[in-house]
Short mmCIF file of C-alpha atoms in Angstrom, two decimals:
data_model
loop_
_atom_site.label_atom_id
_atom_site.label_comp_id
_atom_site.label_asym_id
_atom_site.label_seq_id
_atom_site.Cartn_x
_atom_site.Cartn_y
_atom_site.Cartn_z
CA GLY A 258 0.00 0.00 0.00
CA GLN A 259 0.88 3.64 -0.12
CA GLN A 260 3.54 4.64 2.35
CA VAL A 261 5.08 7.94 3.16
CA MET A 262 8.34 8.26 5.06
CA GLN A 263 8.62 11.10 7.52
CA ILE A 264 11.82 12.31 9.17
CA PRO A 265 13.09 13.05 11.70
CA GLN A 266 11.17 11.09 14.30
CA TYR A 267 12.03 13.53 17.01
CA GLN A 268 13.61 16.96 17.31
CA HIS A 269 14.43 18.98 20.37
CA VAL A 270 15.26 22.64 19.66
CA GLN A 271 16.03 25.75 21.64
CA GLU A 272 13.29 28.36 21.50
CA GLY A 273 14.02 30.67 18.61
CA GLU A 274 15.70 28.00 16.48
CA ASP A 275 14.20 26.78 13.26
CA PHE A 276 12.61 23.35 12.70
CA THR A 277 11.92 21.30 9.60
CA THR A 278 10.18 17.99 9.03
CA TYR A 279 10.21 16.12 5.74
CA CYS A 280 7.95 13.63 4.04
CA ASN A 281 8.94 11.49 1.09
CA SER A 282 7.03 9.15 -1.15
CA SER A 283 8.27 6.72 -3.79
CA THR A 284 5.27 7.53 -5.96
CA THR A 285 3.86 10.77 -7.31
CA LEU A 286 1.26 12.25 -5.02
CA SER A 287 -1.93 14.02 -6.02
CA ASN A 288 -1.67 16.18 -2.92
CA ILE A 289 -0.34 16.17 0.61
CA GLN A 290 -1.84 17.36 3.86
CA TRP A 291 -0.18 18.45 7.08
CA TYR A 292 -1.60 18.09 10.60
CA LYS A 293 -0.47 19.13 14.06
CA GLN A 294 -1.24 17.16 17.21
CA ARG A 295 -0.58 18.82 20.54
CA PRO A 296 0.42 16.56 23.46
CA GLY A 297 -2.73 14.84 24.68
CA GLY A 298 -4.76 16.31 21.85
CA HIS A 299 -6.07 15.28 18.48
CA PRO A 300 -4.76 16.05 14.98
CA VAL A 301 -5.69 19.43 13.61
CA PHE A 302 -5.60 20.12 9.89
CA LEU A 303 -3.02 22.72 8.90
CA ILE A 304 -2.88 22.81 5.13
CA GLN A 305 -3.18 20.92 1.86
CA LEU A 306 -0.69 21.26 -0.99
CA VAL A 307 -1.76 20.33 -4.50
CA LYS A 308 0.45 21.95 -7.12
CA SER A 309 3.94 20.96 -8.12
CA GLY A 310 6.49 23.25 -6.45
CA GLU A 311 3.82 24.90 -4.35
CA VAL A 312 4.88 26.98 -1.37
CA LYS A 313 2.41 28.18 1.22
CA LYS A 314 2.96 30.18 4.36
CA GLN A 315 1.04 30.44 7.59
CA LYS A 316 2.77 33.00 9.80
CA ARG A 317 6.01 31.27 10.86
CA LEU A 318 5.15 28.00 9.08
CA THR A 319 6.25 27.40 5.49
CA PHE A 320 4.98 24.40 3.57
CA GLN A 321 6.56 23.17 0.36
CA PHE A 322 5.55 20.56 -2.20
CA GLY A 323 8.34 19.22 -4.38
CA GLU A 324 8.49 19.74 -8.10
CA ALA A 325 8.03 16.01 -8.69
CA LYS A 326 5.21 15.88 -6.12
CA LYS A 327 7.01 13.14 -4.25
CA ASN A 328 8.18 15.08 -1.23
CA SER A 329 7.09 17.86 1.05
CA SER A 330 8.41 19.81 3.97
CA LEU A 331 7.14 21.88 6.85
CA HIS A 332 9.49 24.55 8.16
CA ILE A 333 8.93 26.56 11.31
CA THR A 334 10.94 29.75 11.70
CA ALA A 335 11.96 30.86 15.19
CA THR A 336 10.14 28.19 17.14
CA GLN A 337 8.09 29.06 20.18
CA THR A 338 6.96 26.87 23.06
CA THR A 339 3.48 26.86 21.57
CA ASP A 340 4.84 24.95 18.59
CA VAL A 341 5.41 21.78 20.61
CA GLY A 342 3.57 18.73 19.38
CA THR A 343 3.70 16.10 16.68
CA TYR A 344 3.52 17.11 13.06
CA PHE A 345 2.11 14.60 10.59
CA CYS A 346 1.95 14.58 6.85
CA ALA A 347 -0.84 12.60 5.23
CA VAL A 348 -1.31 11.39 1.68
CA GLU A 349 -4.22 9.98 -0.23
CA TYR A 350 -4.41 6.29 -0.98
CA GLY A 351 -7.60 5.30 -2.66
CA ASN A 352 -10.40 6.81 -0.63
CA LYS A 353 -8.44 7.18 2.57
CA LEU A 354 -5.58 9.12 4.12
CA VAL A 355 -2.34 7.46 5.10
CA PHE A 356 -0.38 9.28 7.78
CA GLY A 357 3.35 9.54 8.12
CA ALA A 358 4.98 8.43 11.34
CA GLY A 359 5.08 12.00 12.60
CA THR A 360 7.82 14.22 13.93
CA ILE A 361 7.73 15.07 17.61
CA LEU A 362 8.88 18.62 18.27
CA ARG A 363 10.01 19.73 21.72
CA VAL A 364 11.05 23.33 22.36
CA LYS A 365 13.33 24.34 25.23
CA SER A 366 12.71 27.80 26.61
CA GLY B 86 -14.83 25.47 11.11
CA ALA B 87 -16.35 22.03 11.27
CA VAL B 88 -16.65 20.54 14.73
CA VAL B 89 -16.56 16.87 15.59
CA SER B 90 -17.30 15.65 19.08
CA GLN B 91 -16.47 12.32 20.63
CA HIS B 92 -17.85 10.69 23.73
CA PRO B 93 -16.62 9.56 26.14
CA SER B 94 -13.27 11.28 26.26
CA ARG B 95 -11.85 8.70 28.60
CA VAL B 96 -12.99 5.27 29.71
CA ILE B 97 -11.63 2.59 31.99
CA CYS B 98 -13.21 -0.82 31.83
CA LYS B 99 -12.65 -4.38 32.93
CA SER B 100 -11.38 -6.99 30.55
CA GLY B 101 -14.24 -8.73 28.76
CA THR B 102 -16.65 -5.81 28.75
CA SER B 103 -17.78 -3.87 25.70
CA VAL B 104 -17.26 -0.16 25.21
CA LYS B 105 -19.17 2.11 22.85
CA ILE B 106 -17.62 5.31 21.53
CA GLU B 107 -19.73 7.94 19.79
CA CYS B 108 -18.56 10.34 17.12
CA ARG B 109 -20.77 13.25 16.09
CA SER B 110 -20.41 15.98 13.51
CA LEU B 111 -21.98 18.99 15.19
CA ASP B 112 -22.38 21.57 12.47
CA PHE B 113 -22.24 19.63 9.23
CA GLN B 114 -23.42 16.39 7.73
CA ALA B 115 -20.66 13.84 7.44
CA THR B 116 -21.13 11.42 4.60
CA THR B 117 -17.99 9.58 5.58
CA MET B 118 -16.45 8.98 8.98
CA PHE B 119 -13.13 7.37 9.71
CA TRP B 120 -11.99 5.55 12.82
CA TYR B 121 -8.33 5.57 13.80
CA ARG B 122 -6.33 4.03 16.59
CA GLN B 123 -3.17 5.61 17.93
CA PHE B 124 -0.74 3.95 20.32
CA PRO B 125 1.58 6.13 22.43
CA LYS B 126 4.11 8.04 20.35
CA GLN B 127 2.94 6.36 17.18
CA SER B 128 1.08 7.52 14.14
CA LEU B 129 -2.62 7.24 13.43
CA MET B 130 -3.63 3.89 12.01
CA LEU B 131 -6.87 3.75 10.08
CA MET B 132 -9.17 1.05 11.35
CA ALA B 133 -12.21 1.49 9.16
CA THR B 134 -14.12 3.81 6.89
CA SER B 135 -17.81 4.19 7.46
CA ASN B 136 -20.33 5.64 5.06
CA GLU B 137 -23.80 6.57 6.20
CA GLY B 138 -26.29 3.83 5.58
CA SER B 139 -23.83 1.19 4.46
CA LYS B 140 -21.45 -1.30 6.02
CA ALA B 141 -18.08 -0.09 7.17
CA THR B 142 -14.96 -0.95 5.22
CA TYR B 143 -12.31 -2.37 7.53
CA GLU B 144 -8.57 -2.18 7.05
CA GLN B 145 -6.57 -5.33 6.79
CA GLY B 146 -5.94 -6.87 10.18
CA VAL B 147 -8.85 -5.13 11.90
CA GLU B 148 -11.47 -7.59 13.14
CA LYS B 149 -14.91 -6.39 12.13
CA ASP B 150 -16.61 -8.58 14.74
CA LYS B 151 -14.50 -7.07 17.48
CA PHE B 152 -14.76 -3.45 16.39
CA LEU B 153 -18.38 -2.90 15.45
CA ILE B 154 -19.08 0.28 13.55
CA ASN B 155 -22.49 1.78 12.95
CA HIS B 156 -23.12 4.92 10.91
CA ALA B 157 -26.85 5.29 11.25
CA SER B 158 -27.14 8.97 10.41
CA LEU B 159 -25.21 11.72 8.69
CA THR B 160 -24.09 13.10 12.05
CA LEU B 161 -23.39 10.03 14.14
CA SER B 162 -21.09 7.05 13.94
CA THR B 163 -20.37 4.64 16.77
CA LEU B 164 -17.49 2.27 17.42
CA THR B 165 -18.07 -0.59 19.84
CA VAL B 166 -15.07 -2.46 21.14
CA THR B 167 -16.49 -5.84 22.06
CA SER B 168 -15.00 -8.06 24.74
CA ALA B 169 -12.19 -5.59 25.32
CA HIS B 170 -8.77 -6.82 26.42
CA PRO B 171 -5.76 -4.91 27.78
CA GLU B 172 -4.13 -4.90 24.33
CA ASP B 173 -7.11 -2.87 23.07
CA SER B 174 -6.08 -0.01 25.34
CA SER B 175 -5.35 2.88 23.02
CA PHE B 176 -6.39 6.33 21.84
CA TYR B 177 -9.34 6.02 19.44
CA ILE B 178 -9.99 8.99 17.19
CA CYS B 179 -12.75 9.54 14.70
CA SER B 180 -12.76 11.98 11.84
CA ALA B 181 -15.39 13.17 9.44
CA SER B 182 -15.38 14.49 5.93
CA VAL B 183 -18.15 16.08 3.97
CA GLY B 184 -17.60 14.18 0.75
CA ARG B 185 -17.26 10.48 0.07
CA SER B 186 -13.51 10.71 0.02
CA LYS B 187 -10.44 11.53 1.96
CA GLU B 188 -10.64 15.29 1.58
CA THR B 189 -9.97 17.51 4.53
CA GLN B 190 -10.85 15.52 7.59
CA TYR B 191 -12.03 17.05 10.83
CA PHE B 192 -10.93 15.08 13.85
CA GLY B 193 -12.78 14.46 17.06
CA PRO B 194 -10.97 14.98 20.38
CA GLY B 195 -10.36 11.26 20.78
CA THR B 196 -11.24 8.65 23.39
CA ARG B 197 -8.62 7.16 25.66
CA LEU B 198 -9.51 3.57 26.46
CA LEU B 199 -7.83 1.69 29.27
CA VAL B 200 -8.76 -1.93 29.72
CA LEU B 201 -7.74 -3.44 33.03
#
């Protein structure tokens, strides 16, 4: 079945440092979604990328979709303690979403 | 935005009992609802897809007789864990989408199940 590899599994940064998580697929994707799950919470939809080479920004978050539509990244500039949580990418497979393993972000203040 | 509620938020039960979890879309009609299970520090694993008025589609390895899903209306789906065992302890999350596909899903707050 469809799989998407997400790295790193875990990142611990100092507040103010940048953070990036990456998702890679062996097949071309129609689109990719990103979710954030706070500790103890549930996944919350952040964004969907559809176009090749697309770049979207949400305040300090920058989302990119690769030219070949096989990879994507989420970059957070100048992390804050409110950014802690697990970030998941999710891709379509048939009529369902398949989630990456997630990247756990911890921010030291 | 779309709101999905889940009840109960937390449940502790004895081994062998059955537990019912409700998932409701509060301000929209959800043609499709999805049930996920998430173990600590792991990703979400899809258990089944449920469409209103039809039988749920279960993922490989998920026992349909153990995890009973009912989607009787456009705003309510239920998951019943029958004869629960300690290994069923997990975080169960439902999500709902408006269309009959995987488009933007709105997640419920989840139910933490602990089976003693």
